[in-house]
Tab-separated table of C-alpha atoms in Angstrom:
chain	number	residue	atom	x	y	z
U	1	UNK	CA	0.000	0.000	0.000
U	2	UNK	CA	1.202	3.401	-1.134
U	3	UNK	CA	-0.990	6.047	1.934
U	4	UNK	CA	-0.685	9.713	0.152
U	5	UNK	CA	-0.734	12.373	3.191
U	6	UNK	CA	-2.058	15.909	3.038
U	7	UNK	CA	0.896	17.877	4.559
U	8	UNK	CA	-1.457	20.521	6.137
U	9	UNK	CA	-3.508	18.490	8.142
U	10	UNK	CA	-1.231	14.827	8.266
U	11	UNK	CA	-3.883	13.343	7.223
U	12	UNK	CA	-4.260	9.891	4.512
U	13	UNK	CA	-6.084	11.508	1.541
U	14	UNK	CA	-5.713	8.253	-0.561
U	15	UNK	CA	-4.356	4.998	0.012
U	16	UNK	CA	-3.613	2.797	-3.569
U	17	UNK	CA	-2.668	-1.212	-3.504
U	18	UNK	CA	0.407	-2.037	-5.164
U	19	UNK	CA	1.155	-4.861	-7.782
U	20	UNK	CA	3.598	-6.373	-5.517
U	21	UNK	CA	5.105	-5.586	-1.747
U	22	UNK	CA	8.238	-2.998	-1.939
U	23	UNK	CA	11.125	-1.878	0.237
U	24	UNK	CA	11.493	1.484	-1.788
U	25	UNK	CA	9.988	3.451	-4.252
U	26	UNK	CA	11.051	6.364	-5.942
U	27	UNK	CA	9.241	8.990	-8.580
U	28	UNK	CA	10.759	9.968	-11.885
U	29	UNK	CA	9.076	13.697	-12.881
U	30	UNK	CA	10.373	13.275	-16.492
U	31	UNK	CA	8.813	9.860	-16.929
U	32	UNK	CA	5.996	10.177	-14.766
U	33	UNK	CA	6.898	6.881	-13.575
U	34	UNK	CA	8.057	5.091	-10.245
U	35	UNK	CA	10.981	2.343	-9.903
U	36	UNK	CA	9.546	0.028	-7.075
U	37	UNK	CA	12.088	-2.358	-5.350
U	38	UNK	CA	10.575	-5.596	-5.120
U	39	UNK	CA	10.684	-6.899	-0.884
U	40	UNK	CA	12.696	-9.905	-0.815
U	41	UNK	CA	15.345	-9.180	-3.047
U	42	UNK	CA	17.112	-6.840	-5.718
U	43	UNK	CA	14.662	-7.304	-8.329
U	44	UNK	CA	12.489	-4.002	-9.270
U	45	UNK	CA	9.583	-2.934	-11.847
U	46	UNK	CA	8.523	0.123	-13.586
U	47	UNK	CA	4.979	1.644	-12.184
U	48	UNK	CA	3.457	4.158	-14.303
U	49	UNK	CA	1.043	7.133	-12.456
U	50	UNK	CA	-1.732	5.543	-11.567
U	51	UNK	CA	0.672	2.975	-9.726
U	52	UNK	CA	0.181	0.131	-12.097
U	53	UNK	CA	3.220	-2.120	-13.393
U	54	UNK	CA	3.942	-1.443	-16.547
U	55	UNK	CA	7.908	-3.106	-17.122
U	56	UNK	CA	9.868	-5.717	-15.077
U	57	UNK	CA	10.375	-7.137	-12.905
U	58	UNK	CA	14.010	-7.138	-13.890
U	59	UNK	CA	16.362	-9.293	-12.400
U	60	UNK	CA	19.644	-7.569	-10.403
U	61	UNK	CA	23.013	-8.232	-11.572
U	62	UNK	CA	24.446	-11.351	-10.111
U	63	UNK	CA	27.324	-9.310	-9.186
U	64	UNK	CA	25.995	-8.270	-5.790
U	65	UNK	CA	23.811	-11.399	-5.050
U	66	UNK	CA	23.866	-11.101	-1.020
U	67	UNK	CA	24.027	-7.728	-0.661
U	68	UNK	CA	21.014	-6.188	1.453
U	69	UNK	CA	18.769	-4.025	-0.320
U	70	UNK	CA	18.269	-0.519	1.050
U	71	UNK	CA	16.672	2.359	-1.048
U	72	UNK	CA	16.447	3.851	-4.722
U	73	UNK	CA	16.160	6.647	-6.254
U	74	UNK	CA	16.361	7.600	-10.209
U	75	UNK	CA	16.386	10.527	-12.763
U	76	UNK	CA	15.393	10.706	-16.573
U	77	UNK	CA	18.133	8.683	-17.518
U	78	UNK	CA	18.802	5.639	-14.988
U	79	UNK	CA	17.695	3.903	-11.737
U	80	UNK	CA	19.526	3.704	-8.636
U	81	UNK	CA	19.555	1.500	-5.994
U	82	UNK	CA	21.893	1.546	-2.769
U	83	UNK	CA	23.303	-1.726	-1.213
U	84	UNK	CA	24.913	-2.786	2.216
U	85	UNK	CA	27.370	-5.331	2.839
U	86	UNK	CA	30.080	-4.141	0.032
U	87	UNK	CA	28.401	-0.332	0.240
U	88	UNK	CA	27.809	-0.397	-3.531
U	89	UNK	CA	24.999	1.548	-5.545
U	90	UNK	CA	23.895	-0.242	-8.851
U	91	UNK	CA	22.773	1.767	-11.795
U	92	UNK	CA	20.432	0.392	-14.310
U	93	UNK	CA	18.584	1.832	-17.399
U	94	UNK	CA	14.923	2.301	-17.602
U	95	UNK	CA	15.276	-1.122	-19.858
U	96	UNK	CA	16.581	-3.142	-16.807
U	97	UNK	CA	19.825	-3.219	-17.721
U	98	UNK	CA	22.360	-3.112	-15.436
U	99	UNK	CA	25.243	-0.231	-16.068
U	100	UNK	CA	27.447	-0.453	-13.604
U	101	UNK	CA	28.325	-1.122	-9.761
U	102	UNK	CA	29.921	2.090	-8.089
U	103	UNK	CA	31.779	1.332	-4.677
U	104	UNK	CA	30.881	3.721	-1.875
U	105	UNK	CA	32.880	4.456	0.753
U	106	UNK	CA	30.526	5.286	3.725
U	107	UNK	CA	31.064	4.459	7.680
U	108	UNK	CA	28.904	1.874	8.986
U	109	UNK	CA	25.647	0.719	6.797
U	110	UNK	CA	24.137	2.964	3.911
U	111	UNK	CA	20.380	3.554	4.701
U	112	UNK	CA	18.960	5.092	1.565
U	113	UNK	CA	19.516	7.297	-1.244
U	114	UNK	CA	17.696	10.654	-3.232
U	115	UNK	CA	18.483	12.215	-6.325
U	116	UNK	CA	19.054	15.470	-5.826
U	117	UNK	CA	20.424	18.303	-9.254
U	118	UNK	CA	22.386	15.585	-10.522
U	119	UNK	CA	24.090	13.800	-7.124
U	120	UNK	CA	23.164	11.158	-5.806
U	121	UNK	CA	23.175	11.581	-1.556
U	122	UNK	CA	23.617	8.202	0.462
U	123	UNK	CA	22.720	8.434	4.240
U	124	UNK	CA	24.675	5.953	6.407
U	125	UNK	CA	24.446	5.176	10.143
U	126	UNK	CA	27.651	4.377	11.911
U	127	UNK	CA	28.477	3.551	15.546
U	128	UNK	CA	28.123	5.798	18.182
U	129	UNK	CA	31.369	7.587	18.939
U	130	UNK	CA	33.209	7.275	22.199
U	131	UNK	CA	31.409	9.355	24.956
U	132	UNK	CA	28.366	9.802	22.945
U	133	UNK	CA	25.005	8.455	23.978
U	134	UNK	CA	23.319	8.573	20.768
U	135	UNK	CA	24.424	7.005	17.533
U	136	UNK	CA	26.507	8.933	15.078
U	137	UNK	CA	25.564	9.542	11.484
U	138	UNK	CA	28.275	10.029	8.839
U	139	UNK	CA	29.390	9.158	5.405
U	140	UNK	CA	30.821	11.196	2.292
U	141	UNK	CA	30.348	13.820	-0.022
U	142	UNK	CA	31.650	12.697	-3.663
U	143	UNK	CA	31.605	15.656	-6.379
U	144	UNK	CA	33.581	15.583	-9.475
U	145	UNK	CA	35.483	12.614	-8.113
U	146	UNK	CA	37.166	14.110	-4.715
U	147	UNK	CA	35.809	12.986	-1.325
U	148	UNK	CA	35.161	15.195	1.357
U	149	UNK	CA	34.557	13.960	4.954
U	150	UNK	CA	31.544	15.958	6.925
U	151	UNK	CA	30.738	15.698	10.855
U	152	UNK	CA	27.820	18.280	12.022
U	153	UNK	CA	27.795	17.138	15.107
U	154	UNK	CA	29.636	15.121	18.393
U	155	UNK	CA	26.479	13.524	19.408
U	156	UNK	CA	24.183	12.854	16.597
U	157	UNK	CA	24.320	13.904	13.089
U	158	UNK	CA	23.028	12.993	9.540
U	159	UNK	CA	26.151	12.951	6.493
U	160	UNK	CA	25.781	11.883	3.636
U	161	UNK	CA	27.668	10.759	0.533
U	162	UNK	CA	27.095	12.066	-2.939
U	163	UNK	CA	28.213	10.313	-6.428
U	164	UNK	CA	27.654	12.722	-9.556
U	165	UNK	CA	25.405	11.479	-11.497
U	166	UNK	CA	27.838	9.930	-15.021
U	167	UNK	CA	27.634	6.536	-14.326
U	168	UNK	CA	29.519	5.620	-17.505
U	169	UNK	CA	32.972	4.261	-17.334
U	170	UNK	CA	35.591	6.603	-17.459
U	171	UNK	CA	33.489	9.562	-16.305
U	172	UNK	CA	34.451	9.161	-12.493
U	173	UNK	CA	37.208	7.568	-10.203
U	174	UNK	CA	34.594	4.524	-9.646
């Protein structure tokens, strides 16, 4: 189920049924579409407006079978999905296929992704640092193939890494 919430009154305005249970979705403006990953696995499908399947489900690459599935995001151009255990995101086309598998190098476990004016931003939880009661967010910022490290806070914090969004080979450091 997909509950749409009036941000006024946080309130359920509409509540659809899906094709198929999820662990992310994410909306593509240009396509007026949504990527849906498929609960138990890597696999995803293509949902048009109205939320009904119209492509896939396509099967992952059997590069990161194991991996645990954690969030997705997309633009005009590919589909995005962020994975824990080798902190990888895989890109796809709107076809299914797989591009490529870009290494991330985030503390602790990636949580989820968005899309944001061509970067992609990873959130990651890490362990709580020494002295500090609450647990510690950090990760990475990647733009134009550097790395830059971010803390906002001792106690608790939300980082995030970034990979610009030319998945192609040759374009970045990945």
């Amino acid at each position: 189920l997909v509950s749409f919430i009036d941000p006024e009154t946080l309130t359920v305005t509409e509540t659809v049924t899906l094709p198929c249970r999820i662990y992310s979705l994410a909306y593509s403006p240009e396509r007026d579409m949504y990527v849906a990953g498929i609960a138990g696995g890597q696999s995803f499908c293509l949902l048009d407006a109205a939320f009904r399947q119209v492509g896939g489900p396509f099967s992952p690459t059997p590069d990161t079978a194991g991996y645990i599935t954690q969030g997705c995001a997309c633009d005009a151009r590919y589909i995005y999905f962020v994975l824990y255990r080798q902190n990888v995101i895989t890109v796809y086309d709107w076809e299914g296929r797989h591009i490529r598998t870009l290494p991330i190098t985030v503390s602790g476990e990636p949580e989820n992704l968005s899309q944001v004016g061509g970067s992609l931003y990873v959130a990651s939880a890490a362990r709580p640092c020494r002295g500090s009661p609450a647990p510690f967010f950090r990760g990475a910022f990647y733009r134009n193939c550097f790395m830059f490290w971010m803390f906002l806070s001792s106690n608790s914090a939300m980082s995030f890494a970034s990979v610009t969004n030319s998945p192609q080979p040759g374009r970045s450091r990945y």
